[in-house]
Coordinates of C-alpha atoms and ligand atoms in Angstrom, one line a residue:
Chain L
M93 CA 68.6 132.1 87.3
A94 CA 68.2 128.5 88.1
K95 CA 70.7 126.8 90.4
L96 CA 70.8 123.7 88.2
S97 CA 69.7 123.7 84.7
V98 CA 69.6 120.5 82.6
R99 CA 68.8 121.0 78.9
Q100 CA 68.0 118.5 76.2
L101 CA 70.1 115.6 77.6
T102 CA 70.3 112.7 75.3
K103 CA 72.2 109.6 76.0
A104 CA 72.5 106.1 74.6
Y105 CA 74.7 103.3 75.9
V106 CA 76.6 101.4 73.3
E107 CA 77.4 97.8 74.2
R108 CA 78.9 95.3 71.7
G109 CA 77.6 97.3 68.8
R110 CA 74.1 97.6 70.1
R111 CA 72.7 101.0 70.9
L112 CA 70.5 101.4 73.9
P113 CA 68.9 104.9 74.0
V114 CA 68.3 105.8 77.6
L115 CA 67.6 109.5 77.7
N116 CA 65.7 111.4 75.1
A117 CA 66.1 115.2 75.4
V118 CA 65.5 115.5 79.1
S119 CA 65.2 119.0 80.4
F120 CA 64.4 120.4 83.8
E121 CA 65.6 123.0 86.3
A122 CA 66.0 123.3 90.0
H123 CA 66.1 126.6 91.8
A124 CA 68.2 127.3 94.9
G125 CA 66.8 125.6 97.9
E126 CA 64.2 123.7 95.9
F127 CA 63.4 120.0 96.5
V128 CA 62.7 118.2 93.2
A129 CA 61.6 114.6 93.0
V130 CA 62.1 112.5 89.9
I131 CA 59.7 109.6 89.3
G132 CA 59.9 107.1 86.5
P133 CA 59.4 103.4 85.7
S134 CA 62.2 101.0 86.7
G135 CA 65.0 101.0 84.2
C136 CA 64.0 104.2 82.4
G137 CA 67.3 106.0 83.0
K138 CA 66.9 107.8 86.3
S139 CA 70.3 106.7 87.6
T140 CA 71.9 107.5 84.3
L141 CA 70.4 111.0 84.4
F142 CA 71.9 111.5 87.9
E143 CA 75.3 110.3 86.9
I144 CA 75.3 112.8 84.1
V145 CA 74.1 115.6 86.5
C146 CA 76.9 114.6 88.9
G147 CA 79.5 114.8 86.1
L148 CA 80.4 111.1 86.2
L149 CA 79.1 110.5 82.7
A150 CA 79.0 112.7 79.6
A151 CA 75.8 112.9 77.7
D152 CA 75.7 112.5 73.9
A153 CA 74.0 115.8 73.6
G154 CA 72.6 118.5 75.9
T155 CA 74.0 120.6 78.7
V156 CA 74.2 120.7 82.5
E157 CA 74.7 124.0 84.1
V158 CA 75.3 124.9 87.7
D159 CA 74.9 128.6 88.4
G160 CA 75.1 129.2 84.7
E161 CA 78.4 127.4 84.4
Q162 CA 78.8 124.4 82.0
V163 CA 79.7 121.4 84.2
M164 CA 79.1 118.4 81.9
G165 CA 81.6 115.6 82.6
R166 CA 83.2 117.5 85.5
P167 CA 82.5 115.9 88.9
G168 CA 82.6 117.8 92.2
W169 CA 79.6 120.1 91.8
V170 CA 76.9 117.9 93.1
A171 CA 76.9 115.8 96.2
Y172 CA 75.8 112.3 95.1
M173 CA 74.2 109.5 97.0
P174 CA 74.3 106.4 94.8
Q175 CA 71.5 103.9 94.8
D176 CA 73.6 101.4 96.9
D177 CA 74.9 102.9 100.1
L178 CA 78.5 102.0 99.1
L179 CA 79.9 102.4 102.6
F180 CA 83.5 101.2 102.8
P181 CA 83.4 97.9 104.8
W182 CA 87.0 98.6 106.0
R183 CA 86.1 101.9 107.6
R184 CA 84.2 102.5 110.8
L185 CA 81.1 104.6 110.5
I186 CA 82.7 107.8 111.6
D187 CA 85.6 107.3 109.1
N188 CA 83.1 106.5 106.3
V189 CA 81.1 109.7 106.7
I190 CA 84.3 111.9 106.7
V191 CA 85.5 110.6 103.4
P192 CA 84.4 113.8 101.5
L193 CA 86.1 116.0 104.1
E194 CA 89.3 114.0 103.8
I195 CA 89.2 114.3 100.0
K196 CA 89.0 118.1 100.5
G197 CA 92.2 117.8 102.5
M198 CA 90.8 118.3 106.0
R199 CA 92.8 116.6 108.8
K200 CA 91.2 113.4 110.1
E201 CA 90.8 114.6 113.7
A202 CA 89.1 117.9 112.6
A203 CA 86.9 116.0 110.1
R204 CA 85.9 113.5 112.8
A205 CA 85.0 116.3 115.2
R206 CA 82.8 117.9 112.6
A207 CA 81.1 114.7 111.7
L208 CA 80.5 113.8 115.4
E209 CA 78.3 116.8 115.8
W210 CA 76.1 115.6 113.1
L211 CA 75.6 112.0 114.3
P212 CA 72.8 112.7 116.7
V213 CA 70.9 114.6 113.9
F214 CA 71.2 111.6 111.7
G215 CA 70.2 109.2 114.5
L216 CA 73.6 107.6 114.5
A217 CA 75.0 108.9 117.9
G218 CA 76.9 106.2 119.7
F219 CA 77.5 104.1 116.5
E220 CA 80.6 105.9 115.3
E221 CA 82.9 103.0 116.0
A222 CA 80.7 100.4 114.3
Y223 CA 81.7 98.9 111.0
P224 CA 79.0 99.1 108.2
S225 CA 78.4 95.4 108.4
Q226 CA 77.3 95.9 112.0
L227 CA 74.6 98.4 111.1
S228 CA 71.0 97.9 110.1
G229 CA 70.0 98.8 106.5
G230 CA 68.3 102.0 107.7
M231 CA 71.4 103.1 109.6
R232 CA 73.6 102.4 106.6
K233 CA 71.3 104.6 104.5
R234 CA 71.5 107.4 107.0
A235 CA 75.2 107.1 107.2
A236 CA 75.4 107.3 103.4
L237 CA 73.1 110.3 103.6
L238 CA 75.3 112.0 106.2
R239 CA 78.3 111.4 104.1
T240 CA 76.4 113.0 101.2
F241 CA 75.6 116.0 103.3
L242 CA 79.2 116.3 104.5
T243 CA 80.2 116.6 100.9
E244 CA 79.0 120.2 101.4
R245 CA 77.7 121.1 97.9
D246 CA 74.8 123.4 97.2
I247 CA 73.2 120.6 95.2
V248 CA 72.4 117.2 96.5
A249 CA 71.4 114.3 94.3
L250 CA 69.8 111.3 96.1
D251 CA 69.2 108.1 94.1
E252 CA 66.5 106.2 95.8
P253 CA 67.8 106.8 99.3
F254 CA 65.0 105.1 101.1
G255 CA 64.4 102.1 98.8
A256 CA 64.4 98.8 100.6
L257 CA 63.4 100.3 103.9
D258 CA 60.3 99.3 105.8
A259 CA 57.4 101.7 105.8
H260 CA 57.9 102.8 109.3
T261 CA 61.6 103.6 109.0
R262 CA 60.9 105.2 105.7
R263 CA 58.3 107.6 107.2
K264 CA 60.8 108.6 109.9
M265 CA 63.4 109.2 107.3
H266 CA 61.0 111.4 105.4
S267 CA 60.2 113.7 108.2
W268 CA 63.9 113.8 109.0
L269 CA 65.0 114.7 105.5
A270 CA 62.3 117.3 105.3
D271 CA 63.7 118.8 108.5
V272 CA 67.3 118.7 107.2
H273 CA 66.1 120.4 104.0
A274 CA 64.4 123.1 105.9
R275 CA 67.5 123.7 108.1
L276 CA 70.3 123.5 105.5
G277 CA 68.4 125.0 102.5
R278 CA 70.3 122.9 100.0
T279 CA 68.9 122.2 96.5
I280 CA 67.8 118.5 96.6
L281 CA 67.1 116.1 93.7
L282 CA 65.6 112.9 94.7
I283 CA 64.9 109.8 92.7
T284 CA 62.0 107.7 93.9
H285 CA 59.5 105.0 92.8
D286 CA 57.1 106.1 95.6
V287 CA 54.5 108.7 94.7
E288 CA 53.8 109.4 98.3
E289 CA 57.4 109.9 99.1
A290 CA 57.7 112.4 96.3
L291 CA 54.6 114.3 97.5
V292 CA 55.7 114.3 101.1
L293 CA 59.1 115.8 100.3
A294 CA 59.2 117.7 97.1
D295 CA 58.3 121.1 95.9
R296 CA 58.1 119.8 92.4
V297 CA 57.7 116.3 90.9
I298 CA 59.2 115.5 87.5
V299 CA 57.7 112.4 85.9
L300 CA 59.8 110.5 83.3
S301 CA 58.5 108.2 80.6
R302 CA 59.6 104.6 80.0
R303 CA 63.1 104.2 78.4
P304 CA 64.3 106.2 76.6
A305 CA 63.2 108.7 79.3
R306 CA 61.8 112.0 78.5
V307 CA 60.0 114.4 80.9
V308 CA 56.3 113.5 80.7
F309 CA 55.1 116.2 83.0
E310 CA 55.9 118.3 86.0
L311 CA 53.8 118.8 89.0
A312 CA 54.3 121.7 91.4
V313 CA 53.3 120.5 94.9
D314 CA 51.7 123.5 96.5
L315 CA 51.0 122.0 99.8
P316 CA 52.0 123.5 103.2
R317 CA 54.7 121.8 105.2
P318 CA 55.0 119.6 107.1
R319 CA 52.9 117.6 104.7
D320 CA 50.0 115.6 106.0
V321 CA 49.5 112.4 104.1
L322 CA 46.0 112.1 105.6
S323 CA 44.7 115.5 104.4
P324 CA 42.3 115.6 101.6
A325 CA 44.6 118.0 99.6
F326 CA 47.4 115.5 99.8
A327 CA 45.0 112.7 98.6
A328 CA 43.9 114.9 95.7
F329 CA 47.5 115.4 94.6
K330 CA 48.3 111.7 95.0
G331 CA 45.2 110.7 93.0
A332 CA 46.0 113.1 90.2
L333 CA 49.6 111.9 90.0
L334 CA 48.7 108.3 90.1
E335 CA 46.0 108.8 87.5
R336 CA 48.5 110.5 85.2
L337 CA 51.1 107.8 85.7
A338 CA 48.5 105.2 84.9
D339 CA 47.0 106.7 81.8
G340 CA 50.4 107.5 80.4
K341 CA 49.0 110.6 78.6
E342 CA 51.2 113.6 78.6
G343 CA 50.0 116.5 80.7
I344 CA 47.5 119.2 79.8
A345 CA 48.8 122.4 78.4
S346 CA 49.3 124.7 81.4
P347 CA 52.3 126.9 81.9
V348 CA 54.7 126.4 84.7
P349 CA 56.4 129.4 86.4
D350 CA 59.0 131.1 84.3
G351 CA 58.6 128.8 81.4
V352 CA 60.4 125.9 83.1
G353 CA 59.9 122.5 81.6
P354 CA 57.8 121.3 78.6
P355 CA 54.7 123.2 77.6
W356 CA 52.4 120.4 78.7
A357 CA 53.6 120.6 82.3
V358 CA 50.7 120.4 84.7
R359 CA 50.2 122.5 87.8
L360 CA 47.6 121.6 90.3
P361 CA 46.1 124.3 92.5
A362 CA 46.5 123.8 96.2
T363 CA 43.2 122.9 97.9
E364 CA 42.2 125.3 100.6
G365 CA 42.2 124.1 104.1
G366 CA 44.3 121.1 103.2
G367 CA 47.6 120.0 104.7
K368 CA 47.1 121.3 108.2
R369 CA 48.5 119.4 111.1
Chain Z
M166 CA 84.1 79.0 128.4
A167 CA 85.4 79.7 124.9
V168 CA 88.5 77.6 125.6
W169 CA 86.4 74.7 126.8
R170 CA 84.2 75.0 123.7
A171 CA 87.3 75.1 121.4
A172 CA 88.7 72.0 123.2
R173 CA 85.4 70.2 122.8
E174 CA 85.3 71.1 119.1
R175 CA 88.8 69.8 118.5
F176 CA 88.5 66.7 120.6
P177 CA 87.6 64.3 117.7
V178 CA 90.6 65.2 115.6
V179 CA 93.0 65.0 118.5
A180 CA 91.6 61.7 119.6
F181 CA 91.8 60.4 116.0
S182 CA 95.4 61.5 115.7
I183 CA 96.4 59.8 119.0
A184 CA 94.7 56.6 117.8
L185 CA 96.6 56.7 114.5
L186 CA 99.9 57.1 116.3
A187 CA 99.0 54.3 118.7
A188 CA 98.2 52.0 115.8
W189 CA 101.5 52.9 114.1
E190 CA 103.4 52.2 117.3
A191 CA 101.7 48.9 117.8
A192 CA 102.1 47.8 114.1
V193 CA 105.8 48.6 114.1
R194 CA 106.3 46.7 117.4
L195 CA 104.1 43.7 116.6
L196 CA 105.4 43.2 113.0
D197 CA 109.0 43.9 114.1
V198 CA 109.6 46.4 111.2
P199 CA 113.3 47.4 110.9
K200 CA 113.7 50.9 112.2
Y201 CA 115.6 52.1 109.2
L202 CA 112.5 51.4 107.2
L203 CA 109.8 52.7 109.5
P204 CA 110.6 53.9 113.0
A205 CA 108.0 53.9 115.7
P206 CA 106.6 57.2 116.9
S207 CA 108.4 56.7 120.2
G208 CA 111.7 56.3 118.3
I209 CA 111.0 59.5 116.4
L210 CA 110.3 61.3 119.6
N211 CA 113.5 60.0 121.1
A212 CA 115.5 61.1 118.1
L213 CA 113.8 64.5 118.2
I214 CA 114.7 65.0 121.8
A215 CA 118.2 63.7 121.3
S216 CA 118.9 66.1 118.4
M217 CA 116.8 68.9 119.7
A218 CA 119.8 71.1 120.7
T219 CA 121.4 71.1 117.3
L220 CA 118.1 71.2 115.5
V221 CA 116.9 74.3 117.3
A222 CA 120.3 76.0 117.6
V223 CA 121.9 75.2 114.2
H224 CA 119.4 74.1 111.6
T225 CA 116.1 75.9 112.5
P226 CA 117.5 79.5 112.3
V227 CA 119.0 78.9 108.9
T228 CA 115.8 77.4 107.4
L229 CA 113.4 79.9 109.0
A230 CA 115.6 82.8 107.9
E231 CA 115.6 81.6 104.3
A232 CA 111.9 81.0 104.4
G233 CA 111.1 84.3 106.1
V234 CA 113.4 86.6 104.1
G235 CA 112.5 84.8 100.9
L236 CA 108.8 85.4 101.6
L237 CA 109.4 89.1 102.3
M238 CA 111.3 89.4 99.1
A239 CA 108.4 87.8 97.3
L240 CA 106.0 90.1 99.0
A241 CA 107.9 93.2 97.9
A242 CA 108.3 92.0 94.3
G243 CA 104.7 90.8 94.1
V244 CA 103.3 94.1 95.4
V245 CA 105.4 96.1 93.0
T246 CA 104.7 94.0 89.9
G247 CA 101.1 93.5 90.8
G248 CA 100.6 97.2 91.2
A249 CA 102.4 97.8 87.9
V250 CA 100.2 95.3 86.1
H251 CA 97.1 96.9 87.5
A252 CA 98.2 100.4 86.6
F253 CA 99.8 100.0 83.2
P254 CA 97.7 98.4 80.4
L255 CA 100.9 97.4 78.5
A256 CA 102.1 95.5 81.6
R257 CA 98.7 93.8 81.8
R258 CA 98.9 92.6 78.2
T259 CA 102.6 91.5 78.4
V260 CA 103.5 90.4 82.0
Y261 CA 100.2 89.3 83.4
P262 CA 99.5 86.3 81.1
L263 CA 103.0 85.0 81.9
L264 CA 102.3 85.5 85.6
V265 CA 99.1 83.4 85.4
V266 CA 100.7 80.6 83.3
S267 CA 103.9 80.4 85.4
Q268 CA 101.7 79.7 88.5
T269 CA 101.3 76.2 87.1
V270 CA 105.1 75.6 86.7
P271 CA 106.6 73.6 89.6
V272 CA 109.3 76.1 90.5
M273 CA 111.2 73.6 92.6
V274 CA 112.7 72.3 89.4
L275 CA 114.7 75.5 89.2
A276 CA 116.8 74.5 92.3
P277 CA 119.6 72.8 90.4
L278 CA 119.8 75.7 87.9
L279 CA 120.1 78.2 90.8
V280 CA 123.0 76.2 92.2
I281 CA 124.8 76.4 88.8
W282 CA 124.3 80.1 88.7
F283 CA 124.8 81.1 92.4
G284 CA 126.6 78.2 94.1
Y285 CA 125.9 76.9 97.5
G286 CA 125.5 80.0 99.6
A287 CA 122.3 81.6 100.9
L288 CA 121.4 83.4 97.7
P289 CA 120.1 80.5 95.7
K290 CA 118.0 79.4 98.7
L291 CA 116.5 82.8 99.1
L292 CA 115.8 83.0 95.4
L293 CA 114.0 79.7 95.3
V294 CA 111.8 80.6 98.2
A295 CA 111.1 84.1 96.7
I296 CA 110.3 82.6 93.3
A297 CA 108.0 80.0 94.8
C298 CA 106.2 82.6 96.9
Y299 CA 106.2 85.4 94.3
F300 CA 103.5 84.2 91.9
P301 CA 100.6 83.6 94.2
I302 CA 101.3 87.0 95.8
A303 CA 101.6 88.9 92.5
V304 CA 98.5 87.4 91.1
A305 CA 96.6 88.1 94.4
V306 CA 97.7 91.8 94.3
V307 CA 96.4 92.2 90.7
D308 CA 93.1 90.4 91.4
G309 CA 92.7 92.5 94.6
L310 CA 93.3 95.8 92.9
D311 CA 91.1 94.8 90.0
S312 CA 88.3 93.8 92.3
A313 CA 87.9 97.3 93.8
D314 CA 84.2 98.3 93.6
A315 CA 83.4 100.4 90.5
G316 CA 80.6 102.1 92.3
M317 CA 82.8 103.2 95.2
L318 CA 85.4 104.6 92.8
K319 CA 82.6 106.5 91.0
L320 CA 81.4 107.9 94.3
L321 CA 84.8 109.1 95.1
R322 CA 85.1 110.8 91.7
S323 CA 81.8 112.5 92.4
M324 CA 83.4 114.0 95.5
G325 CA 86.2 115.3 93.4
A326 CA 88.8 112.7 94.5
R327 CA 92.0 112.5 92.6
P328 CA 93.3 109.2 91.2
W329 CA 95.8 108.7 94.0
Q330 CA 93.1 109.4 96.6
Q331 CA 90.9 106.7 94.9
F332 CA 93.8 104.4 95.0
I333 CA 94.6 104.9 98.7
M334 CA 91.0 105.0 99.9
V335 CA 89.4 102.2 97.9
K336 CA 91.8 100.1 95.8
V337 CA 94.4 99.4 98.5
P338 CA 91.9 98.3 101.2
A339 CA 90.1 96.2 98.6
A340 CA 93.3 94.6 97.6
L341 CA 94.4 93.7 101.1
S342 CA 92.1 90.8 101.7
S343 CA 93.2 89.3 98.4
L344 CA 96.8 89.9 99.2
F345 CA 96.6 88.1 102.5
T346 CA 94.9 85.1 100.8
G347 CA 97.8 85.0 98.4
L348 CA 100.3 85.4 101.2
R349 CA 98.7 82.4 103.0
V350 CA 99.3 80.2 99.9
A351 CA 102.9 81.6 99.7
A352 CA 103.6 80.9 103.3
S353 CA 102.8 77.3 102.8
Y354 CA 105.3 77.2 100.0
A355 CA 108.1 79.1 101.8
V356 CA 109.4 76.5 104.3
M357 CA 109.1 73.7 101.7
A358 CA 111.1 75.7 99.1
A359 CA 113.8 76.4 101.7
V360 CA 114.1 72.7 102.5
V361 CA 114.2 71.7 98.8
A362 CA 116.9 74.3 98.1
E363 CA 119.0 73.0 101.0
W364 CA 118.9 69.5 99.5
M365 CA 121.0 70.8 96.7
G366 CA 123.8 71.4 99.2
A367 CA 124.2 73.6 102.2
E368 CA 126.2 74.0 105.4
A369 CA 123.1 73.8 107.7
G370 CA 119.4 73.9 107.7
L371 CA 116.6 71.4 108.2
G372 CA 116.9 70.2 104.6
T373 CA 120.5 69.5 105.1
F374 CA 119.7 67.6 108.3
I375 CA 117.1 65.5 106.6
V376 CA 119.3 64.5 103.6
R377 CA 122.4 63.8 105.9
S378 CA 120.2 61.6 108.1
A379 CA 118.8 59.8 105.1
H380 CA 122.2 59.1 103.7
S381 CA 123.2 57.3 106.9
F382 CA 119.8 55.6 107.2
R383 CA 119.0 57.3 110.5
T384 CA 115.3 57.2 109.5
E385 CA 114.2 58.4 113.0
H386 CA 116.1 61.6 112.4
V387 CA 114.6 62.0 108.9
F388 CA 111.2 61.9 110.6
A389 CA 112.3 64.2 113.3
G390 CA 113.3 66.7 110.6
I391 CA 109.9 66.2 108.8
V392 CA 108.1 66.9 112.1
L393 CA 109.9 70.2 112.6
V394 CA 109.4 71.3 109.0
S395 CA 105.7 70.6 109.2
L396 CA 105.5 72.5 112.5
Y397 CA 107.3 75.5 111.1
S398 CA 105.1 75.5 108.0
V399 CA 102.0 75.5 110.0
G400 CA 103.5 78.2 112.3
L401 CA 104.2 80.5 109.4
F402 CA 100.6 80.0 108.2
V403 CA 99.4 80.9 111.7
V404 CA 101.6 84.0 111.8
V405 CA 100.2 85.2 108.4
D406 CA 96.6 84.7 109.7
A407 CA 97.4 86.6 112.9
V408 CA 98.8 89.5 111.0
R409 CA 95.7 89.5 108.8
R410 CA 93.5 89.7 111.8
R411 CA 95.5 92.7 113.1
A412 CA 95.6 94.4 109.7
L413 CA 92.0 93.8 108.6
P414 CA 90.0 94.1 111.8
W415 CA 86.8 94.7 109.9
E416 CA 86.8 91.2 108.4
I417 CA 85.5 89.3 111.3
Y418 CA 82.4 91.4 111.2
L419 CA 81.8 90.5 107.6
R420 CA 81.4 87.0 108.8
E421 CA 79.2 88.0 111.7
D422 CA 76.2 85.9 110.6
T423 CA 78.2 82.7 110.7
W424 CA 79.9 83.6 113.8
H425 CA 76.7 84.4 115.5
R426 CA 75.4 80.9 114.9
Q427 CA 78.6 79.4 116.4
D428 CA 79.2 81.6 119.3
S429 CA 77.2 84.5 120.4
Q430 CA 80.1 85.9 122.4
H431 CA 81.7 87.2 119.2
R432 CA 78.8 89.6 118.7
A433 CA 78.2 93.1 120.1
P434 CA 81.8 94.4 119.7
V435 CA 80.7 98.0 120.2
E436 CA 78.7 99.4 123.1
Y437 CA 75.4 100.1 121.5
P438 CA 73.4 102.9 123.0
S439 CA 69.9 101.9 123.9
Q440 CA 68.5 104.7 121.8
G441 CA 69.5 105.9 118.4
G442 CA 70.3 109.4 119.5
S443 CA 67.7 112.1 118.7
W444 CA 66.2 109.8 116.1
E445 CA 63.0 108.8 117.9
Ligands
ATP650 N1 76.9 101.3 82.1 C1 75.9 100.8 81.4 N2 76.1 100.2 80.2 C2 75.1 99.8 79.5 N3 73.8 99.9 79.8 C3 73.5 100.5 81.0 C4 74.6 101.0 81.8 N4 74.0 101.5 82.9 C5 72.7 101.3 82.8 N5 72.4 100.7 81.6 C6 71.0 100.4 81.1 O1 70.4 101.7 80.9 C7 69.0 101.6 81.4 C8 68.7 102.7 82.4 O2 69.5 102.4 83.5 P1 69.3 103.2 84.9 O3 70.2 102.6 85.9 O4 69.7 104.6 84.5 O5 67.8 103.1 85.2 P2 67.0 103.5 86.5 O6 65.8 104.3 86.0 O7 67.9 104.1 87.5 O8 66.4 102.1 87.0 P3 66.0 101.7 88.5 O9 64.7 102.3 88.8 O10 65.9 100.2 88.4 O11 67.1 102.1 89.4 C9 68.8 100.2 81.9 O12 68.2 99.4 80.8 C10 70.2 99.6 82.1 O13 70.3 98.3 81.8
MG651 MG1 68.5 103.5 89.3

């Protein structure tokens, strides 16, 4: 059974009598420990999809299930990292990252002690007393990420966690997130605009259409880890994905494992000898 | 170093003020202005020194107590009603519009009415101060609570936070900056309202001192009272700002960019490690 199962989500915003359809029967699944990237044009409804998955917003139709349980409109199942880091400017870094622990009722000292152990892993050691406004953009993102991981849910939804970072920092964050994923084994959903980011990190890439978003195709990334962006296999995947994004055609008919996703989902074979490091 | 810099920065305004006082002194002496019309600064200083004992021992405590207690009453009432307006839609539609409109009413005109109702004791003075200070505080509380970031509240909900946790963790801190801004405005009203209330009749207080001196044409003493009232008003303002800095320590870092340009000493408030941990 899938860890997270999203079926036929449809959503339209209604504002001053005007209806803006945003999601059009979006379905996908994520298995326990799987890393799923979601790619789609700007404004197509990715953040809306995540808000629904996190229980912050109810869809007009469709279901969201975690471990087979209906969770639509009920927050608390998925650890959510919003598109903006949303650190509280009045809390020092350490007190920002323990917010989810405090909400669960953990005492401040205990929560701080727990978070302190994680700071080095997130490259934040020594900055626990700094206010968010004293941190660089990359550090703020990492702090927001640590806060998300301290939310301690099996499923993690990251909305463009590395947008607005320079290429170098971004690359470091990628290898770091891949490492955290391998160590903690959480199910991760990641929104990104960056094809390379998706291919470096994800087991599967879900491509959404323009608004109203529907799943255009899915791509299983059968590349060994750690991913090598310079390998020919990686380049092949990237080329295929970019081509598919550019021509806008919906994928060739090719079944995906256990019937997940639409029938046109595409699955590229791993190229032999690729992805070594 | 910082002191020297501050002194240098303030030098123009201090020099200008001294020049103004000197011009005033010279004009009064040269033109032989009667001192009941306009006393010279030196005369005012003499009057201030001569009456200092009674001013400080008798009148100051009364006025400052009225201003301080009235301000605290306004703070309590403003926080409670502001919170209620934020929390209850009905209160927002009934009370809030009145709050906003009443800000434009000069509440000092209520002073005679308060005397009719409550006589010449301390109560009407406290009430006038409280009323004058209440509106800016209440409106600031509502605005502050309303301004809480919707995204932050959403984030807390995603973590399963209950409404009271969202209130404590995001709304209250978000409202504090706004509250202090309102409190600042209120502080500048407080001493003035106390003085005006005392004009209606009182045993003691700086307002009483000023009207009594005026009735007997001791204009130097009127000025001496004005000087003290101004000092106390500024003092209250400074106290509010000092409390704000203690209560909202993060605010100075929000303005770090501007601070940096002025004085690099204000930067680097934490000891940064040379390396970002195991990051590299
Ligand atoms: N609360 C809302 N009310 C009305 N319209 C909204 C609301 N939130 C988003 N929208 C609209 O819905 C559409 C999808 O928004 P959404 O934020 O989900 O897109 P996105 O794919 O995350 O975009 P981006 O890549 O820029 O982050 C946009 O056109 C946006 O203007
Ligand atoms: Mg978005």
